[in-house]
Amino acid sequence: MPSRSFRSVFARGLLPVIAALSSLAGGGCERRDSGAAPDTFVFARGSDAQKLDPADVDDGESVNTLTQICEGLVRFKSGTLEIEPCLAESWEISEDGLRYTFRLRSGVVFHDGTPLDAEAAAWSFRRQMDPAHPGHLPDASFQYWNYLYQDIVEVRVVDDATLEFRLAQPNATILASLAVFPAFLVSPNALATHGEAFARHPVGTGPYRFTRWTPNQTITLEANPNYWDRARPPGFSRLVLKVVPENSVRLLELRAGRVHGLDGVSPAELAALERDERFVVHRESGLNVGYLVWNQKRERWREPEARLAVALAIDRERLAALALEGAGRAAACPLPPGFLGYPENPDAVPYDPVRAADLVARHAALFAEPVRLQVMTAPRPFLPDPVKAASFVRAQLEAVGIPTEIVARDFKSHLDSLRNFDFDAAIIGWIGDNGDPDNFLSTFFASWATEPGSASNYSDYRSEEMDALLRAGRRTTDPAERARIYEDAVALARRDLPILPLVHGDNVAVMRREVSGFRVQMTGDVRLGPIGWGSTGETNVENP
């Protein structure tokens, strides 16, 4: 947070936004002229971004902000997991899988006017690799580098337009991982300009450029007049990403015309929105999983039967029906259905409250103190109302004799405590980055993902057997062999039970009918760069 007071932030940051929004009439924002389409697009979301350095974020709202501002060498074709060119116009992979060579587009410039050449592109990767690099900021964790890119040992500038990655060993996930946000390119001059405030002043090449951030209220972006993709220029002069924590209030803002789009919709509201001709509901099965995790640094959760007692007590089918109401499904394993390695017949933990109660009685001393079940208050695609879901889980645990207290925290505080193992048990989730099973399984179970402060393996689960499987999955390029490896990893996770998968949620966003060009992304990212104001067709339900 900036050092200036909240009052100062409010006075200097929110009032201009209020002034802009007060000019709305009906369903529009600030207008170019009477009757014209709005010049500003307002998107409402449940929580604020945390920081805007693409190499050092792992929360969805920061990613969704950066997606409008920054780009990578490659990207996922909209609505798919197919890789297509972005800032690189082409690439080649050596036969041994150890060299990836990218040819950059000509004429691309960052928002601050810095030209994009191979040296500038290399900067964004070298700063993550090299602790002595000037861009390797001391407060940044660069945790994704260790998860997704650890096999890259050199980033080499071949010539002004050619960049080469050299790998220590083949890695089947690298190309897809280069489409993910940690591989977004930022201007090398931005650090010199902004210093320690680098993460609050992102400078990329994307369709919109950063202008202002009023914490916990709005982030304002302006159209990039020099955007390289002339076929898909920004459709608005401004984007406003507005924080509206309550689901019901976001819908009121949408219906009143004060915002044009939103996510984090309560499933109970979907039917009414689908009937409302003013809006289009965009829906797609999400690459996500919501799960319960036990902190195995705590003594009671090191007992496997204590974890099993909790798992047996939860009816995930009823939880999914209550929490998602048709906008998702119960989870049987840590991977979303259809992923490489998803078992043909998942060995899901059954709902067995009688056995759960027997285990609780057997280990009564471990449950003498209430389980403190921590949960975020912000909506996520896998749980639009997390506190409601936690209340259901508490009731089920107490029904088998496990006293439980809910600890509800804002999303940032929730993540911070999980990363530092400062919790008892928690409900959290993961949204896939690159469509690869490694992105889920290494995140949840790898021993190299347990570093306090940047951990994503929140259970502190450590298994040499699991680590060996995960490394083998990365090295192997044959899909059939990778599938067998990941099936073994899923079976091992079922045996050791470091987490309990709960639900998979649909990705849902709602836009005013006049908005064109929007698609739900399989990764859950919200791309607002391609959207504009125009007709979307006759139906108001997309991707049902």
Coordinates of C-alpha atoms in Angstrom, one line a residue:
M1 CA 0.0 0.0 0.0
P2 CA 1.2 3.6 -0.7
S3 CA 2.3 5.5 2.4
R4 CA -0.3 8.3 1.9
S5 CA -3.4 8.1 4.1
F6 CA -6.7 6.4 3.0
R7 CA -8.4 9.8 3.3
S8 CA -6.0 11.2 0.7
V9 CA -6.4 8.2 -1.6
F10 CA -10.2 8.6 -1.3
A11 CA -10.1 12.3 -2.0
R12 CA -7.6 12.2 -4.9
G13 CA -8.6 8.9 -6.4
L14 CA -12.3 8.1 -6.0
L15 CA -13.8 11.6 -6.7
P16 CA -12.7 11.7 -10.3
V17 CA -14.3 8.3 -10.8
I18 CA -17.5 9.4 -9.1
A19 CA -17.6 12.4 -11.4
A20 CA -17.2 10.3 -14.4
L21 CA -19.8 7.8 -13.4
S22 CA -22.3 10.5 -12.3
S23 CA -22.5 11.4 -16.0
L24 CA -24.2 8.1 -16.8
A25 CA -27.6 8.1 -18.3
G26 CA -29.5 4.9 -18.4
G27 CA -26.9 2.2 -19.5
G28 CA -24.0 4.4 -20.6
C29 CA -20.8 5.9 -19.3
E30 CA -19.1 9.1 -20.4
R31 CA -20.2 9.7 -24.0
R32 CA -18.5 11.1 -27.0
D33 CA -21.7 12.9 -28.1
S34 CA -25.4 12.7 -27.5
G35 CA -26.7 9.2 -28.4
A36 CA -23.2 7.8 -29.0
A37 CA -21.8 4.7 -27.5
P38 CA -20.0 5.0 -24.1
D39 CA -16.4 6.0 -24.2
T40 CA -15.6 4.2 -20.9
F41 CA -16.2 0.6 -20.2
V42 CA -16.7 -0.3 -16.5
F43 CA -16.2 -3.9 -15.3
A44 CA -17.1 -4.8 -11.7
R45 CA -15.3 -7.5 -9.8
G46 CA -15.3 -8.8 -6.2
S47 CA -11.8 -7.8 -5.1
D48 CA -8.8 -5.6 -6.0
A49 CA -5.6 -6.5 -7.6
Q50 CA -2.6 -7.1 -5.2
K51 CA 0.3 -6.0 -7.4
L52 CA 0.9 -5.4 -11.1
D53 CA 4.3 -7.0 -11.8
P54 CA 3.4 -10.0 -14.0
A55 CA 6.5 -11.9 -12.8
D56 CA 5.3 -11.6 -9.2
V57 CA 1.6 -12.2 -9.0
D58 CA -0.6 -15.2 -8.4
D59 CA -4.1 -13.8 -7.7
G60 CA -6.8 -13.7 -10.4
E61 CA -7.6 -10.0 -10.1
S62 CA -4.0 -8.9 -10.6
V63 CA -3.8 -11.3 -13.6
N64 CA -7.0 -9.9 -15.1
T65 CA -5.7 -6.4 -14.8
L66 CA -2.4 -7.3 -16.4
T67 CA -4.1 -9.1 -19.2
Q68 CA -5.3 -5.8 -20.6
I69 CA -1.9 -4.2 -20.2
C70 CA 0.8 -6.7 -21.0
E71 CA 1.4 -9.5 -23.5
G72 CA 3.8 -12.4 -24.1
L73 CA 5.6 -13.9 -27.0
V74 CA 2.7 -16.3 -27.5
R75 CA -0.9 -16.5 -26.3
F76 CA -3.8 -18.8 -26.1
K77 CA -6.2 -18.4 -29.0
S78 CA -9.3 -16.8 -27.6
G79 CA -11.6 -19.3 -26.0
T80 CA -9.2 -22.2 -26.5
L81 CA -5.9 -23.7 -25.2
E82 CA -4.4 -23.5 -28.7
I83 CA -1.1 -21.5 -28.9
E84 CA -0.9 -18.7 -31.4
P85 CA 1.6 -15.9 -32.1
C86 CA 1.5 -12.7 -30.1
L87 CA 4.7 -10.5 -29.7
A88 CA 6.6 -13.3 -31.5
E89 CA 5.4 -13.8 -35.1
S90 CA 6.9 -17.3 -35.3
W91 CA 8.9 -19.9 -33.4
E92 CA 11.0 -23.1 -33.8
I93 CA 11.7 -26.0 -31.5
S94 CA 14.9 -28.0 -31.9
E95 CA 14.6 -31.7 -32.4
D96 CA 16.0 -32.5 -29.0
G97 CA 13.5 -30.2 -27.3
L98 CA 16.3 -28.1 -25.7
R99 CA 16.1 -24.9 -27.8
Y100 CA 13.1 -22.6 -28.5
T101 CA 13.7 -19.8 -30.9
F102 CA 11.3 -16.9 -31.3
R103 CA 11.2 -14.3 -34.1
L104 CA 9.8 -11.0 -32.8
R105 CA 7.3 -8.7 -34.6
S106 CA 8.8 -5.5 -35.9
G107 CA 7.5 -2.1 -35.0
V108 CA 6.1 -3.0 -31.5
V109 CA 6.7 -0.4 -28.7
F110 CA 6.0 -0.5 -25.0
H111 CA 3.6 2.1 -23.6
D112 CA 6.5 4.3 -22.5
G113 CA 7.9 4.3 -26.0
T114 CA 10.6 1.7 -25.5
P115 CA 11.0 -0.4 -28.6
L116 CA 10.5 -4.1 -28.3
D117 CA 13.7 -5.9 -29.5
A118 CA 15.3 -9.1 -28.4
E119 CA 17.3 -7.5 -25.7
A120 CA 14.2 -5.8 -24.2
A121 CA 12.3 -9.1 -24.4
A122 CA 15.1 -11.0 -22.7
W123 CA 15.1 -8.5 -19.8
S124 CA 11.7 -9.8 -18.6
F125 CA 13.0 -13.3 -18.3
R126 CA 16.6 -12.6 -17.1
R127 CA 15.2 -10.6 -14.1
Q128 CA 13.4 -13.6 -12.9
M129 CA 16.4 -16.0 -13.4
D130 CA 19.2 -14.0 -12.0
P131 CA 19.2 -12.7 -8.4
A132 CA 21.9 -10.2 -9.3
H133 CA 19.8 -8.7 -12.2
P134 CA 18.7 -5.0 -11.5
G135 CA 15.1 -6.1 -12.2
H136 CA 15.2 -8.8 -9.6
L137 CA 13.5 -6.7 -6.9
P138 CA 14.2 -7.9 -3.3
D139 CA 10.5 -7.8 -2.3
A140 CA 9.4 -10.0 -5.3
S141 CA 9.2 -13.8 -4.9
F142 CA 9.2 -14.7 -8.6
Q143 CA 7.7 -17.9 -7.5
Y144 CA 6.3 -18.9 -10.9
W145 CA 9.8 -19.1 -12.4
N146 CA 10.5 -22.0 -10.1
Y147 CA 7.1 -23.7 -10.9
L148 CA 6.8 -23.2 -14.7
Y149 CA 10.2 -22.2 -16.1
Q150 CA 12.8 -23.9 -13.9
D151 CA 14.3 -25.9 -16.9
I152 CA 15.2 -22.7 -18.7
V153 CA 18.9 -22.2 -18.1
E154 CA 19.7 -19.4 -20.6
V155 CA 17.9 -16.7 -22.5
R156 CA 20.0 -15.7 -25.5
V157 CA 19.8 -12.8 -27.8
V158 CA 20.6 -14.1 -31.3
D159 CA 20.0 -10.8 -33.1
D160 CA 17.8 -7.7 -32.6
A161 CA 14.6 -9.7 -33.6
T162 CA 15.5 -13.2 -32.4
L163 CA 15.3 -14.6 -28.9
E164 CA 16.4 -18.2 -27.9
F165 CA 15.6 -20.2 -24.8
R166 CA 17.9 -23.0 -23.8
L167 CA 16.7 -25.8 -21.6
A168 CA 18.5 -28.1 -19.2
Q169 CA 16.2 -30.9 -20.3
P170 CA 13.1 -31.3 -22.4
N171 CA 9.9 -29.8 -20.8
A172 CA 6.6 -30.6 -22.4
T173 CA 4.9 -27.6 -20.7
I174 CA 7.3 -24.8 -21.8
L175 CA 5.4 -23.4 -24.9
A176 CA 2.1 -23.3 -23.1
S177 CA 3.7 -21.8 -20.0
L178 CA 5.1 -19.0 -22.2
A179 CA 1.5 -18.0 -22.9
V180 CA 0.9 -17.4 -19.1
F181 CA 1.2 -14.1 -17.3
P182 CA 4.6 -14.5 -15.7
A183 CA 6.0 -14.5 -19.3
F184 CA 4.4 -11.2 -20.1
L185 CA 6.9 -8.7 -21.3
V186 CA 7.4 -5.4 -19.4
S187 CA 9.5 -2.3 -20.4
P188 CA 13.0 -2.5 -19.1
N189 CA 12.9 1.3 -18.6
A190 CA 9.9 1.0 -16.3
L191 CA 12.1 0.0 -13.3
A192 CA 14.4 3.0 -13.8
T193 CA 11.3 5.3 -14.0
H194 CA 9.3 3.9 -11.1
G195 CA 11.9 2.2 -8.8
E196 CA 10.3 0.5 -5.8
A197 CA 6.8 1.4 -7.2
F198 CA 7.4 -0.8 -10.2
A199 CA 4.6 -3.2 -9.2
R200 CA 2.1 -0.3 -9.1
H201 CA 3.0 1.1 -12.5
P202 CA 2.9 -1.7 -15.1
V203 CA 4.2 -0.8 -18.6
G204 CA 3.5 -3.4 -21.3
T205 CA 2.6 -3.5 -25.0
G206 CA -1.1 -4.4 -24.7
P207 CA -4.3 -2.7 -25.9
Y208 CA -4.7 -0.6 -22.8
R209 CA -2.1 1.3 -20.7
F210 CA -2.2 1.9 -17.0
T211 CA -3.1 5.4 -15.7
R212 CA -4.4 5.3 -12.1
W213 CA -5.0 2.9 -9.2
T214 CA -7.2 3.8 -6.2
P215 CA -6.7 0.8 -3.9
N216 CA -9.8 -1.2 -3.2
Q217 CA -11.9 1.0 -5.5
T218 CA -10.8 1.3 -9.1
I219 CA -8.0 0.8 -11.6
T220 CA -8.3 3.0 -14.7
L221 CA -6.7 2.1 -18.0
E222 CA -6.6 4.1 -21.3
A223 CA -6.5 2.9 -24.8
N224 CA -3.0 2.4 -26.3
P225 CA -2.9 4.7 -29.4
N226 CA 0.2 2.8 -30.7
Y227 CA -1.2 -0.8 -30.3
W228 CA 0.5 -3.1 -32.8
D229 CA -2.5 -5.3 -33.6
R230 CA -4.4 -3.0 -36.0
A231 CA -7.0 -5.8 -36.6
R232 CA -8.0 -5.7 -32.9
P233 CA -7.6 -2.2 -31.6
P234 CA -9.0 -1.3 -28.2
G235 CA -12.7 -0.6 -28.4
F236 CA -13.0 2.1 -25.7
S237 CA -11.0 5.1 -24.7
R238 CA -10.9 3.9 -21.1
L239 CA -11.4 0.8 -19.0
V240 CA -12.4 1.1 -15.3
L241 CA -12.0 -2.1 -13.2
K242 CA -14.2 -1.4 -10.2
V243 CA -14.1 -3.3 -6.9
V244 CA -17.6 -4.2 -5.7
P245 CA -17.2 -6.9 -3.0
E246 CA -20.8 -7.9 -2.6
N247 CA -22.4 -10.0 -5.3
S248 CA -25.8 -8.5 -4.9
V249 CA -24.4 -4.9 -5.1
R250 CA -22.5 -5.8 -8.3
L251 CA -25.8 -6.9 -9.9
L252 CA -27.5 -3.8 -8.8
E253 CA -24.8 -1.7 -10.4
L254 CA -25.2 -3.7 -13.6
R255 CA -29.0 -3.4 -13.7
A256 CA -28.7 0.3 -13.0
G257 CA -26.3 0.8 -15.9
R258 CA -23.4 1.9 -13.7
V259 CA -21.3 -1.0 -14.9
H260 CA -21.3 -2.8 -18.3
G261 CA -19.9 -6.2 -17.2
L262 CA -19.0 -8.3 -14.2
D263 CA -17.9 -11.6 -13.0
G264 CA -18.3 -13.5 -9.7
V265 CA -22.1 -13.9 -10.3
S266 CA -24.1 -15.9 -7.7
P267 CA -25.4 -19.0 -9.4
A268 CA -28.9 -18.2 -7.9
E269 CA -29.0 -15.1 -10.1
L270 CA -28.1 -16.8 -13.4
A271 CA -31.6 -17.8 -14.4
A272 CA -33.0 -14.3 -14.1
L273 CA -30.0 -12.8 -15.9
E274 CA -30.4 -15.3 -18.8
R275 CA -34.1 -14.2 -19.1
D276 CA -33.2 -10.5 -19.1
E277 CA -32.8 -9.2 -22.7
R278 CA -30.5 -6.4 -21.6
F279 CA -27.6 -8.9 -20.8
V280 CA -25.6 -11.8 -22.2
V281 CA -24.5 -14.5 -19.8
H282 CA -21.2 -16.0 -21.0
R283 CA -20.4 -19.5 -19.5
E284 CA -17.7 -22.1 -19.9
S285 CA -16.6 -25.1 -17.9
G286 CA -13.7 -23.8 -15.8
L287 CA -10.1 -25.1 -15.6
N288 CA -10.3 -24.9 -11.8
V289 CA -10.8 -26.8 -8.6
G290 CA -11.9 -25.6 -5.2
Y291 CA -10.5 -27.6 -2.4
L292 CA -10.0 -28.0 1.4
V293 CA -6.4 -28.1 2.7
W294 CA -5.0 -29.1 6.0
N295 CA -1.8 -27.4 7.4
Q296 CA 0.4 -30.4 8.1
K297 CA 2.8 -28.2 10.1
R298 CA 0.1 -28.5 12.7
E299 CA 0.3 -31.7 14.8
R300 CA -3.2 -33.0 14.4
W301 CA -3.2 -32.9 10.6
R302 CA 0.0 -35.0 10.4
E303 CA -2.3 -37.8 11.5
P304 CA -3.7 -39.3 8.2
E305 CA -6.9 -40.5 9.9
A306 CA -7.7 -37.0 11.2
R307 CA -7.6 -35.7 7.6
L308 CA -9.6 -38.7 6.4
A309 CA -12.3 -38.1 9.1
V310 CA -12.9 -34.6 7.7
A311 CA -12.9 -35.8 4.1
L312 CA -15.4 -38.6 4.8
A313 CA -17.7 -36.1 6.6
I314 CA -18.2 -33.8 3.5
D315 CA -20.9 -34.6 1.0
R316 CA -19.4 -32.9 -2.1
E317 CA -22.4 -33.5 -4.3
R318 CA -24.6 -31.6 -1.9
L319 CA -21.9 -28.9 -1.5
A320 CA -21.8 -28.5 -5.3
A321 CA -25.6 -28.3 -5.5
L322 CA -25.7 -25.7 -2.8
A323 CA -22.7 -23.6 -3.7
L324 CA -22.8 -23.7 -7.5
E325 CA -26.5 -24.4 -8.3
G326 CA -25.8 -25.9 -11.7
A327 CA -22.8 -23.7 -12.5
G328 CA -20.3 -26.4 -11.8
R329 CA -20.0 -29.9 -10.3
A330 CA -18.5 -31.9 -7.5
A331 CA -14.7 -32.7 -7.8
A332 CA -13.5 -36.2 -7.7
C333 CA -9.7 -35.5 -8.0
P334 CA -7.3 -32.6 -8.1
L335 CA -7.5 -32.3 -11.9
P336 CA -10.4 -30.9 -13.9
P337 CA -12.3 -33.5 -16.0
G338 CA -10.8 -34.1 -19.4
F339 CA -7.2 -33.2 -18.4
L340 CA -4.4 -35.5 -19.4
G341 CA -4.0 -38.0 -16.5
Y342 CA -7.6 -37.7 -15.3
P343 CA -8.6 -41.2 -14.2
E344 CA -11.2 -43.1 -16.2
N345 CA -12.8 -44.0 -12.9
P346 CA -11.6 -41.6 -10.2
D347 CA -11.3 -43.1 -6.7
A348 CA -13.0 -40.2 -5.0
V349 CA -13.2 -40.1 -1.2
P350 CA -16.8 -41.3 -0.4
Y351 CA -19.3 -39.5 1.8
D352 CA -19.4 -41.7 4.9
P353 CA -20.4 -39.8 8.0
V354 CA -20.6 -43.0 10.1
R355 CA -17.0 -43.9 9.5
A356 CA -16.0 -40.2 9.9
A357 CA -17.6 -40.2 13.4
D358 CA -15.8 -43.4 14.3
L359 CA -12.5 -41.9 13.3
V360 CA -13.2 -38.7 15.3
A361 CA -14.0 -40.8 18.4
R362 CA -10.7 -42.7 17.9
H363 CA -8.8 -39.5 17.8
A364 CA -10.8 -37.4 20.2
A365 CA -7.8 -35.7 21.6
L366 CA -6.9 -34.2 18.2
F367 CA -10.3 -32.6 17.9
A368 CA -10.5 -31.2 21.5
E369 CA -9.8 -27.8 20.0
P370 CA -12.2 -26.5 17.3
V371 CA -11.0 -26.7 13.7
R372 CA -10.5 -23.1 12.5
L373 CA -11.7 -23.3 9.0
Q374 CA -10.4 -20.3 7.1
V375 CA -12.1 -19.0 3.9
M376 CA -11.9 -16.0 1.6
T377 CA -14.8 -13.6 1.4
A378 CA -14.2 -12.7 -2.3
P379 CA -16.1 -14.7 -4.9
R380 CA -14.1 -17.1 -7.1
P381 CA -15.2 -19.1 -10.2
F382 CA -15.0 -22.3 -8.2
L383 CA -17.0 -20.8 -5.2
P384 CA -19.1 -17.7 -6.0
D385 CA -20.0 -17.5 -2.3
P386 CA -17.1 -19.0 -0.3
V387 CA -18.5 -18.2 3.1
K388 CA -21.8 -20.0 2.3
A389 CA -19.8 -23.0 1.2
A390 CA -17.7 -22.9 4.4
S391 CA -20.9 -22.8 6.5
F392 CA -22.1 -26.0 4.8
V393 CA -18.8 -27.7 5.6
R394 CA -18.9 -26.6 9.2
A395 CA -22.3 -28.1 9.6
Q396 CA -21.2 -31.4 8.2
L397 CA -18.1 -31.5 10.4
E398 CA -20.0 -30.7 13.5
A399 CA -22.5 -33.4 12.6
V400 CA -19.8 -36.0 13.1
G401 CA -18.4 -34.5 16.2
I402 CA -15.7 -32.1 14.9
P403 CA -16.2 -28.6 16.5
T404 CA -15.5 -26.0 13.8
E405 CA -15.1 -22.2 13.7
I406 CA -15.2 -20.2 10.4
V407 CA -12.5 -17.6 9.9
A408 CA -13.5 -15.4 7.0
R409 CA -10.8 -13.1 5.6
D410 CA -10.3 -10.8 2.6
F411 CA -8.6 -12.6 -0.3
K412 CA -5.2 -11.0 0.1
S413 CA -5.0 -11.8 3.8
H414 CA -6.3 -15.3 3.2
L415 CA -3.6 -16.0 0.6
D416 CA -0.9 -14.4 2.7
S417 CA -1.7 -16.7 5.7
L418 CA -1.8 -19.8 3.5
R419 CA 1.5 -19.0 1.8
N420 CA 3.1 -18.6 5.3
F421 CA 1.4 -21.7 6.8
D422 CA -0.4 -19.4 9.3
F423 CA -3.7 -21.3 9.4
D424 CA -5.3 -24.5 10.6
A425 CA -7.5 -25.7 7.7
A426 CA -8.7 -23.7 4.8
I427 CA -10.9 -23.6 1.7
I428 CA -9.1 -22.2 -1.3
G429 CA -8.8 -23.1 -5.0
W430 CA -6.7 -23.0 -8.1
I431 CA -7.4 -21.7 -11.6
G432 CA -5.2 -23.4 -14.3
D433 CA -2.7 -21.2 -16.0
N434 CA -1.7 -23.2 -19.1
G435 CA -4.0 -26.2 -19.5
D436 CA -1.4 -28.7 -18.4
P437 CA -1.8 -31.2 -15.5
D438 CA 1.6 -30.2 -14.1
N439 CA 0.2 -26.8 -13.4
F440 CA -2.2 -28.3 -11.0
L441 CA -0.3 -31.2 -9.5
S442 CA 3.1 -29.4 -9.0
T443 CA 1.3 -26.5 -7.5
F444 CA -0.5 -28.6 -4.9
F445 CA 2.0 -31.3 -4.2
A446 CA 5.6 -30.5 -5.2
S447 CA 8.1 -30.1 -2.4
W448 CA 9.7 -27.2 -4.2
A449 CA 6.3 -25.3 -3.8
T450 CA 6.6 -25.1 0.0
E451 CA 8.8 -22.0 0.5
P452 CA 7.2 -19.9 3.2
G453 CA 6.0 -16.6 1.8
S454 CA 5.5 -17.9 -1.7
A455 CA 4.2 -21.4 -1.1
S456 CA 1.3 -22.9 -3.2
N457 CA 1.6 -26.3 -1.6
Y458 CA -0.2 -25.1 1.4
S459 CA -0.4 -28.4 3.1
D460 CA 3.4 -28.6 3.3
Y461 CA 3.1 -32.1 1.8
R462 CA 6.5 -33.6 1.0
S463 CA 6.9 -36.9 -0.9
E464 CA 10.0 -38.1 -2.8
E465 CA 7.7 -40.4 -4.8
M466 CA 5.4 -37.5 -5.8
D467 CA 8.4 -35.3 -6.7
A468 CA 9.8 -38.1 -9.0
L469 CA 6.5 -38.4 -10.8
L470 CA 6.1 -34.7 -11.3
R471 CA 9.6 -34.4 -12.7
A472 CA 9.1 -37.3 -15.0
G473 CA 5.9 -35.8 -16.3
R474 CA 7.7 -32.6 -17.2
R475 CA 10.5 -34.4 -19.0
T476 CA 8.2 -36.7 -21.0
T477 CA 6.8 -35.5 -24.3
D478 CA 4.8 -38.6 -25.3
P479 CA 1.2 -37.9 -24.3
A480 CA 0.3 -41.5 -23.5
E481 CA 3.3 -41.9 -21.2
R482 CA 2.5 -38.5 -19.5
A483 CA -1.1 -39.6 -19.0
R484 CA 0.1 -42.7 -17.1
I485 CA 2.5 -40.7 -15.0
Y486 CA -0.2 -38.2 -14.0
E487 CA -2.7 -41.0 -13.2
D488 CA -0.1 -42.4 -10.8
A489 CA 0.4 -38.9 -9.2
V490 CA -3.4 -38.6 -8.8
A491 CA -3.6 -42.0 -7.2
L492 CA -0.7 -41.1 -4.8
A493 CA -2.5 -37.9 -3.8
R494 CA -5.7 -39.9 -3.1
R495 CA -3.7 -42.2 -0.9
D496 CA -1.8 -39.5 1.1
L497 CA -4.7 -37.0 1.1
P498 CA -2.9 -33.6 1.5
I499 CA -5.9 -31.9 0.1
L500 CA -9.6 -32.7 -0.5
P501 CA -10.9 -31.6 -3.9
L502 CA -14.4 -30.2 -3.5
V503 CA -15.8 -28.6 -6.6
H504 CA -15.2 -27.4 -10.2
G505 CA -16.9 -24.1 -11.0
D506 CA -17.9 -22.7 -14.4
N507 CA -16.3 -19.5 -15.6
V508 CA -19.2 -17.0 -15.8
A509 CA -19.3 -13.4 -16.9
V510 CA -22.2 -11.1 -17.7
M511 CA -22.1 -8.3 -20.2
R512 CA -24.6 -5.8 -21.4
R513 CA -26.1 -7.0 -24.7
E514 CA -24.4 -4.1 -26.6
V515 CA -20.9 -5.4 -25.8
S516 CA -19.4 -7.3 -28.7
G517 CA -16.2 -9.4 -29.0
F518 CA -16.2 -10.9 -25.5
R519 CA -15.4 -14.6 -25.0
V520 CA -14.9 -16.6 -21.8
Q521 CA -11.4 -17.9 -21.6
M522 CA -10.8 -21.5 -20.5
T523 CA -8.0 -20.3 -18.2
G524 CA -10.5 -17.9 -16.5
D525 CA -8.6 -14.8 -17.6
V526 CA -10.9 -11.8 -18.4
R527 CA -9.8 -10.3 -21.8
L528 CA -11.3 -6.9 -22.3
G529 CA -8.9 -5.8 -25.0
P530 CA -10.9 -7.2 -28.0
I531 CA -14.4 -6.0 -26.8
G532 CA -16.3 -3.0 -28.2
W533 CA -19.8 -1.6 -28.5
G534 CA -22.1 -3.4 -31.0
S535 CA -24.6 -6.2 -31.5
T536 CA -23.9 -9.7 -30.0
G537 CA -26.7 -11.5 -31.8
E538 CA -30.0 -12.8 -30.7
T539 CA -29.3 -15.1 -27.8
N540 CA -28.4 -13.9 -24.4
V541 CA -26.7 -17.2 -23.3
E542 CA -23.3 -18.0 -24.7
N543 CA -21.4 -21.3 -24.1
P544 CA -24.2 -22.9 -22.1

